[in-house]
Short mmCIF file of C-alpha atoms in Angstrom, two decimals:
data_model
loop_
_atom_site.label_atom_id
_atom_site.label_comp_id
_atom_site.label_asym_id
_atom_site.label_seq_id
_atom_site.Cartn_x
_atom_site.Cartn_y
_atom_site.Cartn_z
CA MET A 1463 6.87 5.41 37.05
CA ILE A 1464 8.45 8.76 36.15
CA TYR A 1465 7.47 8.25 32.52
CA LEU A 1466 3.78 7.82 33.41
CA LEU A 1467 3.95 10.93 35.58
CA VAL A 1468 5.48 12.98 32.75
CA ILE A 1469 2.87 11.79 30.24
CA SER A 1470 0.00 12.43 32.66
CA LEU A 1471 1.06 15.96 33.63
CA CYS A 1472 1.70 17.06 30.04
CA PHE A 1473 -1.65 15.52 29.04
CA ILE A 1474 -3.47 17.57 31.68
CA ILE A 1475 -1.62 20.80 30.81
CA ALA A 1476 -2.32 20.47 27.07
CA CYS A 1477 -5.94 19.55 27.71
CA LEU A 1478 -6.47 22.62 29.91
CA ILE A 1479 -4.53 25.06 27.72
CA THR A 1480 -6.15 24.16 24.38
CA PRO A 1481 -9.46 26.08 24.97
CA TYR A 1482 -7.46 29.27 25.63
CA VAL A 1483 -5.39 28.69 22.48
CA MET A 1484 -8.71 28.31 20.66
CA LYS A 1485 -9.74 31.79 21.81
CA LEU A 1486 -6.35 33.17 20.77
CA ALA A 1487 -6.79 31.63 17.31
CA TYR A 1488 -10.12 33.41 16.81
CA PHE A 1489 -8.63 36.66 18.15
CA THR A 1490 -5.65 36.55 15.75
CA ASN A 1491 -7.79 35.32 12.83
CA ALA A 1492 -5.86 32.03 12.73
CA VAL A 1493 -8.85 30.21 11.27
CA ASP A 1494 -9.32 27.68 8.50
CA GLN A 1495 -11.82 28.46 5.75
CA PRO A 1496 -13.72 25.56 4.18
CA ASN A 1497 -13.37 24.78 0.47
CA LYS A 1498 -13.88 21.81 -1.86
CA ARG A 1499 -10.54 20.19 -1.03
CA LYS A 1500 -11.08 20.33 2.73
CA VAL A 1501 -13.35 18.07 4.71
CA HIS A 1502 -14.82 20.57 7.17
CA SER A 1503 -17.81 22.75 6.34
CA ARG A 1504 -17.42 25.63 8.79
CA ILE A 1505 -14.74 28.08 9.89
CA MET A 1506 -12.41 26.35 12.34
CA PRO A 1507 -9.74 27.76 14.67
CA ARG A 1508 -6.25 26.45 14.02
CA MET A 1509 -2.85 27.11 15.66
CA GLY A 1510 -3.76 24.43 18.22
CA GLY A 1511 -0.20 23.16 18.05
CA LEU A 1512 0.71 26.07 20.30
CA ALA A 1513 -0.98 24.19 23.17
CA ILE A 1514 1.22 21.15 22.45
CA TYR A 1515 4.34 23.33 22.39
CA ILE A 1516 3.49 25.14 25.65
CA ALA A 1517 2.66 21.88 27.46
CA PHE A 1518 5.93 20.39 26.20
CA LEU A 1519 7.97 23.38 27.42
CA LEU A 1520 6.30 23.43 30.84
CA GLY A 1521 6.84 19.70 31.26
CA TYR A 1522 10.47 20.06 30.20
CA MET A 1523 11.07 22.71 32.88
CA ILE A 1524 9.06 20.99 35.64
CA PHE A 1525 10.86 17.67 35.25
CA LYS A 1526 14.27 19.25 34.51
CA VAL A 1527 14.76 16.99 31.51
CA LYS A 1528 18.11 18.54 30.61
CA GLY A 1529 19.54 16.68 33.59
CA TYR A 1530 18.86 13.41 31.79
CA ALA A 1531 21.30 14.33 29.01
CA LEU A 1532 24.38 12.30 29.88
CA ASP A 1533 26.83 13.09 27.09
CA GLN A 1534 27.98 16.06 25.01
CA ASP A 1535 26.02 14.93 21.95
CA GLU A 1536 22.72 15.09 23.84
CA ILE A 1537 23.59 18.45 25.41
CA ALA A 1538 24.45 19.89 21.98
CA PHE A 1539 21.20 18.39 20.68
CA ILE A 1540 19.16 20.24 23.33
CA ASP A 1541 20.48 23.69 22.42
CA ALA A 1542 20.08 23.12 18.68
CA TYR A 1543 16.63 21.53 19.09
CA PHE A 1544 15.14 24.42 21.04
CA ILE A 1545 16.51 27.04 18.65
CA ALA A 1546 15.33 25.12 15.58
CA SER A 1547 11.94 24.15 17.04
CA PHE A 1548 11.26 27.77 18.03
CA LEU A 1549 11.83 28.81 14.41
CA ILE A 1550 9.50 26.03 13.27
CA VAL A 1551 6.73 26.99 15.73
CA ALA A 1552 7.04 30.72 14.98
CA THR A 1553 6.79 30.03 11.24
CA GLY A 1554 3.80 27.76 11.81
CA MET A 1555 2.02 30.45 13.82
CA LEU A 1556 2.63 33.04 11.11
CA ASP A 1557 1.33 30.62 8.50
CA ASP A 1558 -1.79 29.87 10.54
CA MET A 1559 -2.50 33.60 10.78
CA PHE A 1560 -1.39 34.85 7.35
CA GLU A 1561 -1.10 31.75 5.12
CA LEU A 1562 2.54 32.04 4.05
CA PRO A 1563 3.69 30.81 0.62
CA ALA A 1564 5.28 27.36 0.50
CA LYS A 1565 8.83 28.53 -0.30
CA PRO A 1566 9.46 30.58 2.89
CA LYS A 1567 8.19 27.68 5.00
CA ALA A 1568 10.43 25.24 3.15
CA LEU A 1569 13.39 27.60 3.68
CA VAL A 1570 12.76 27.75 7.44
CA GLN A 1571 12.60 23.94 7.59
CA LEU A 1572 15.92 23.76 5.75
CA VAL A 1573 17.47 26.29 8.16
CA ALA A 1574 16.14 24.31 11.15
CA ALA A 1575 17.64 21.10 9.75
CA LEU A 1576 20.99 22.83 9.16
CA ILE A 1577 20.96 24.14 12.74
CA MET A 1578 20.62 20.56 13.97
CA VAL A 1579 23.46 19.33 11.75
CA LEU A 1580 25.93 22.23 11.99
CA TYR A 1581 25.28 23.67 15.45
CA GLY A 1582 23.96 20.57 17.19
CA ASN A 1583 26.47 18.23 15.55
CA PHE A 1584 23.47 16.00 14.89
CA MET A 1585 24.29 13.73 11.97
CA ILE A 1586 23.89 10.11 11.00
CA ASP A 1587 27.28 9.00 9.75
CA LYS A 1588 26.62 5.25 9.68
CA ILE A 1589 23.68 3.11 8.58
CA TYR A 1590 23.05 -0.30 10.09
CA LEU A 1591 21.03 -2.58 7.83
CA PRO A 1592 19.94 -6.10 8.83
CA PHE A 1593 22.32 -8.89 7.79
CA LEU A 1594 24.55 -6.43 5.88
CA PRO A 1595 27.85 -4.65 6.64
CA VAL A 1596 27.73 -1.20 8.23
CA ILE A 1597 27.54 1.61 5.65
CA ASP A 1598 29.84 4.55 6.48
CA LEU A 1599 28.28 7.70 5.02
CA GLY A 1600 31.03 10.18 5.90
CA TRP A 1601 30.20 13.79 5.00
CA ILE A 1602 27.19 12.60 2.96
CA GLY A 1603 25.58 11.79 6.31
CA GLY A 1604 24.92 15.50 6.85
CA ILE A 1605 22.97 15.72 3.60
CA VAL A 1606 21.03 12.53 4.42
CA THR A 1607 20.15 13.95 7.86
CA VAL A 1608 18.89 17.24 6.39
CA ILE A 1609 16.77 15.39 3.82
CA TRP A 1610 15.35 13.14 6.56
CA ILE A 1611 14.42 16.06 8.85
CA VAL A 1612 12.79 18.14 6.11
CA GLY A 1613 11.08 15.09 4.59
CA ILE A 1614 9.55 13.78 7.83
CA THR A 1615 8.56 17.29 8.94
CA ASN A 1616 6.59 17.70 5.71
CA SER A 1617 5.15 14.20 5.80
CA ILE A 1618 3.50 14.80 9.17
CA ASN A 1619 2.26 18.15 7.84
CA LEU A 1620 0.80 16.56 4.70
CA ILE A 1621 -1.24 13.91 6.55
CA ASP A 1622 -2.89 16.61 8.67
CA GLY A 1623 -6.09 16.32 6.66
CA LEU A 1624 -8.62 14.61 8.96
CA ASP A 1625 -9.58 15.34 12.56
CA GLY A 1626 -7.03 13.78 14.88
CA LEU A 1627 -5.04 12.04 12.14
CA SER A 1628 -1.71 13.86 12.33
CA SER A 1629 -1.78 14.18 16.13
CA GLY A 1630 -2.74 10.52 16.53
CA ILE A 1631 -0.05 9.24 14.16
CA SER A 1632 2.50 11.43 15.96
CA ALA A 1633 1.35 10.10 19.35
CA ILE A 1634 1.80 6.51 18.14
CA SER A 1635 5.33 7.42 16.99
CA PHE A 1636 6.20 9.07 20.32
CA GLY A 1637 4.79 6.10 22.21
CA THR A 1638 6.93 3.75 20.14
CA MET A 1639 10.01 5.87 20.72
CA THR A 1640 9.32 5.89 24.47
CA ILE A 1641 9.21 2.07 24.56
CA LEU A 1642 12.33 1.65 22.40
CA ALA A 1643 14.32 4.31 24.25
CA SER A 1644 13.39 2.82 27.63
CA TYR A 1645 14.46 -0.61 26.45
CA GLN A 1646 17.79 0.76 25.19
CA GLY A 1647 18.45 2.72 28.40
CA GLU A 1648 18.20 6.08 26.60
CA ALA A 1649 16.61 8.06 29.45
CA PHE A 1650 16.86 11.46 27.73
CA VAL A 1651 15.18 10.28 24.52
CA ALA A 1652 12.51 8.50 26.56
CA MET A 1653 11.78 11.62 28.63
CA MET A 1654 11.55 13.86 25.56
CA SER A 1655 9.23 11.34 23.90
CA CYS A 1656 7.04 11.20 27.02
CA LEU A 1657 6.75 15.00 27.10
CA LEU A 1658 5.63 15.07 23.47
CA LEU A 1659 3.36 12.03 23.85
CA GLY A 1660 1.46 13.49 26.81
CA SER A 1661 1.18 16.94 25.20
CA THR A 1662 -0.09 15.48 21.92
CA LEU A 1663 -2.65 13.22 23.60
CA GLY A 1664 -3.94 16.15 25.67
CA PHE A 1665 -4.52 18.14 22.49
CA LEU A 1666 -6.04 15.12 20.74
CA ILE A 1667 -8.96 15.26 23.19
CA HIS A 1668 -10.02 18.49 21.44
CA ASN A 1669 -8.81 17.49 17.97
CA PHE A 1670 -10.47 14.10 17.42
CA HIS A 1671 -13.63 14.04 15.32
CA PRO A 1672 -15.64 16.19 15.57
CA ALA A 1673 -12.70 18.53 16.14
CA LYS A 1674 -13.08 21.75 18.08
CA ILE A 1675 -9.72 23.05 16.87
CA PHE A 1676 -7.06 22.17 14.29
CA MET A 1677 -3.37 21.97 15.15
CA GLY A 1678 -2.50 24.01 12.06
CA ASP A 1679 1.04 24.28 10.75
CA THR A 1680 2.08 25.33 14.25
CA GLY A 1681 1.41 21.80 15.42
CA SER A 1682 2.05 19.68 12.35
CA LEU A 1683 5.45 21.24 11.63
CA PHE A 1684 6.51 21.10 15.29
CA LEU A 1685 5.43 17.48 15.69
CA GLY A 1686 6.96 16.50 12.35
CA PHE A 1687 10.25 18.16 13.23
CA SER A 1688 10.29 16.56 16.70
CA VAL A 1689 9.47 13.10 15.33
CA SER A 1690 12.24 13.40 12.74
CA VAL A 1691 15.03 14.36 15.14
CA LEU A 1692 14.03 12.17 18.08
CA SER A 1693 13.70 9.08 15.91
CA LEU A 1694 17.24 9.64 14.65
CA LEU A 1695 18.62 10.55 18.09
CA GLY A 1696 17.50 7.20 19.50
CA TYR A 1697 18.99 5.43 16.48
CA LYS A 1698 22.20 7.47 16.56
CA ASN A 1699 23.01 6.59 20.15
CA ALA A 1700 22.45 2.84 19.84
CA ALA A 1701 24.59 1.07 17.27
CA PHE A 1702 22.59 -2.14 17.42
CA VAL A 1703 19.42 -0.41 16.26
CA SER A 1704 19.03 -0.55 12.50
CA PHE A 1705 18.19 2.41 10.32
CA ILE A 1706 15.14 0.39 9.32
CA ILE A 1707 13.49 1.19 12.68
CA PRO A 1708 12.62 4.89 12.14
CA ILE A 1709 11.59 4.14 8.55
CA VAL A 1710 9.25 1.31 9.58
CA MET A 1711 7.87 3.31 12.50
CA LEU A 1712 6.98 6.25 10.24
CA SER A 1713 5.74 4.18 7.28
CA VAL A 1714 2.31 5.85 7.01
CA PRO A 1715 3.49 9.48 6.59
CA ILE A 1716 6.52 8.44 4.51
CA PHE A 1717 4.41 6.39 2.11
CA ASP A 1718 1.76 9.10 1.80
CA THR A 1719 4.37 11.78 1.04
CA ILE A 1720 6.19 9.70 -1.58
CA TRP A 1721 2.88 8.74 -3.21
CA ALA A 1722 1.75 12.39 -3.23
CA ILE A 1723 4.96 13.52 -4.97
CA ILE A 1724 4.77 10.73 -7.58
CA ARG A 1725 1.04 11.33 -8.20
CA ARG A 1726 1.45 15.08 -8.71
CA ILE A 1727 4.43 14.73 -11.03
CA LEU A 1728 2.58 12.14 -13.14
CA ASN A 1729 -0.37 14.54 -13.33
CA GLY A 1730 1.92 17.34 -14.50
CA GLN A 1731 1.49 19.30 -11.26
CA SER A 1732 3.92 20.82 -8.81
CA PRO A 1733 4.85 18.38 -6.00
CA PHE A 1734 3.80 21.13 -3.57
CA LYS A 1735 0.33 21.71 -5.05
CA PRO A 1736 -2.40 20.69 -2.55
CA ASP A 1737 -4.92 18.09 -3.71
CA ARG A 1738 -7.39 15.49 -2.44
CA GLY A 1739 -5.33 12.49 -3.45
CA HIS A 1740 -3.84 11.66 -0.06
CA VAL A 1741 -4.51 8.26 1.48
CA HIS A 1742 -6.87 9.72 4.08
CA HIS A 1743 -8.85 11.58 1.40
CA GLN A 1744 -9.18 8.45 -0.71
CA LEU A 1745 -10.38 6.39 2.25
CA LEU A 1746 -12.94 9.10 2.93
CA ASP A 1747 -14.03 9.11 -0.72
CA ARG A 1748 -14.63 5.34 -0.48
CA ASN A 1749 -17.43 6.11 2.01
CA LEU A 1750 -15.46 4.70 4.91
CA GLY A 1751 -16.46 7.66 7.08
CA HIS A 1752 -14.33 10.18 8.94
CA VAL A 1753 -13.71 8.25 12.16
CA LYS A 1754 -13.21 4.86 10.46
CA SER A 1755 -10.74 6.38 7.97
CA VAL A 1756 -8.68 7.78 10.84
CA LEU A 1757 -8.87 4.53 12.83
CA VAL A 1758 -7.73 2.49 9.80
CA LEU A 1759 -4.62 4.67 9.49
CA TYR A 1760 -4.08 4.51 13.28
CA GLY A 1761 -4.19 0.73 12.98
CA ILE A 1762 -1.69 0.65 10.13
CA ALA A 1763 0.67 2.99 12.00
CA ALA A 1764 0.36 0.88 15.17
CA LEU A 1765 1.06 -2.29 13.18
CA PHE A 1766 4.29 -0.88 11.76
CA SER A 1767 5.25 0.51 15.17
CA PHE A 1768 4.76 -2.94 16.70
CA THR A 1769 6.99 -4.31 13.94
CA ALA A 1770 9.73 -1.83 14.91
CA ILE A 1771 9.40 -2.81 18.58
CA LEU A 1772 9.52 -6.53 17.77
CA TYR A 1773 12.56 -6.04 15.54
CA THR A 1774 14.41 -4.18 18.31
CA MET A 1775 13.33 -6.09 21.42
CA SER A 1776 12.93 -9.63 20.06
CA SER A 1777 14.87 -10.65 16.95
CA LYS A 1778 15.65 -9.28 13.51
CA PHE A 1779 14.17 -12.36 11.85
CA TYR A 1780 10.79 -12.15 13.56
CA GLY A 1781 10.79 -8.39 13.04
CA LEU A 1782 11.29 -8.80 9.30
CA VAL A 1783 8.60 -11.52 9.16
CA MET A 1784 6.24 -9.12 10.94
CA LEU A 1785 7.18 -6.39 8.46
CA VAL A 1786 6.17 -8.63 5.54
CA ILE A 1787 2.89 -9.43 7.30
CA ALA A 1788 2.26 -5.71 7.91
CA ILE A 1789 2.86 -4.90 4.24
CA LEU A 1790 0.47 -7.68 3.17
CA VAL A 1791 -2.20 -6.41 5.57
CA VAL A 1792 -1.84 -2.87 4.20
CA GLU A 1793 -2.09 -4.16 0.62
CA LEU A 1794 -5.22 -6.12 1.57
CA VAL A 1795 -6.82 -3.02 3.11
CA PHE A 1796 -5.98 -0.91 0.06
CA ASN A 1797 -7.26 -3.52 -2.38
CA THR A 1798 -10.47 -4.01 -0.39
CA THR A 1799 -11.18 -0.29 -0.36
CA GLY A 1800 -10.09 0.13 -4.00
CA LEU A 1801 -7.72 2.84 -2.83
CA PHE A 1802 -5.66 3.08 -6.01
CA ARG A 1803 -8.27 2.29 -8.59
CA ALA A 1804 -8.55 4.91 -11.25
CA LYS A 1805 -11.46 7.29 -10.91
CA PRO A 1806 -13.50 8.54 -13.87
CA LYS A 1807 -11.84 11.49 -15.55
CA LYS A 1808 -13.52 14.84 -15.06
CA GLY A 1809 -14.74 16.94 -17.93
CA LYS A 1810 -13.02 20.13 -18.92
CA LYS A 1811 -15.73 22.28 -17.31
CA GLU A 1812 -15.36 20.50 -13.94
CA GLN A 1813 -11.55 20.81 -14.09
CA VAL A 1814 -11.79 24.57 -14.66
CA GLN A 1815 -14.24 24.94 -11.78
CA GLU A 1816 -12.03 22.86 -9.48
CA GLN A 1817 -9.00 24.96 -10.41
CA LYS A 1818 -10.90 28.13 -9.45
CA GLU A 1819 -11.80 26.66 -6.08
CA ASP A 1820 -8.24 25.50 -5.46
CA ASP A 1821 -6.97 29.00 -6.19
CA ILE A 1822 -8.88 30.28 -3.16
CA SER A 1823 -6.11 28.98 -0.93
CA THR A 1824 -3.10 29.82 -3.08
CA GLY A 1825 0.22 28.97 -1.49
CA GLU A 1826 -1.30 26.95 1.34
CA ILE A 1827 0.61 23.77 2.04
CA SER A 1828 -1.48 22.61 5.02
CA GLU A 1829 -4.13 20.29 3.66
CA LYS A 1830 -6.92 20.40 6.15
#
């Protein structure tokens, strides 16, 4: 019952705060300009993630969530998380207002990850794989944790390209974490997930197509960072939960990020160069429509999340069978839409023109 109350209150707070954040975005010139790579055709306010962050903080204080932390690891996590997430949100706000280069943002993400590992003593030192012996990572676990945090933070940021996509995928992840944490008796993880779930859903009311406001890097970086650390915290505190769970649960953003890096390298581009090759862009280019493209990716994310729940709450065997089914369904969807079919090559004149248009937003890593 307490979980429903937490979700409901944070939902209401975020829903009510977002219009005021919208006004603040216009006042501070935190707006998104349309160009060829982006899907919107008018100036849009961003920095909407501030509403999610404020609703989360208010919910945290109202429900005194720190009292649910039962051991020293969770208490250390709280201090490190709030320091690191503040840095993430502040950087996101600056980027939404001034469009920071990619390198300073990447540096802040690295610092935030190091704060979690070094100050919060937050590190995965063992990996539990199905039907295999436990893998002891030792000191390498710190490096793996940093890579995970930075990677997932960026993956949520990179899929923020259609109205409601990033916020919806994050909400599905938080909902999954709430169910798994409740099942495992991890009250603190469940409460934190509920706070973020309610706050994200409240913002999604204003962010779903046609969006009135974008979450900007303020939201996508904060949600990505929160998803990355909470997914590992739930795994870290329950030895019977396999490392496969957070990977399966976050399959959509992980796959999209890996594919983006491979695609850009093969094209001789920087892995950080924005383009229109993401999964959501390609679905849109196949005339699936804005809402249907988002719903397809919601469905895929929900399917993998259900697989993670089944694996944890039922049996490893049925969970792995469901994982195979989920992969086959995704492949069927991609083949039906022709997602990875080669497109006709553009002429030299069109490539030059496209390069000029891309240069309008130099250094921008957010791909709305």
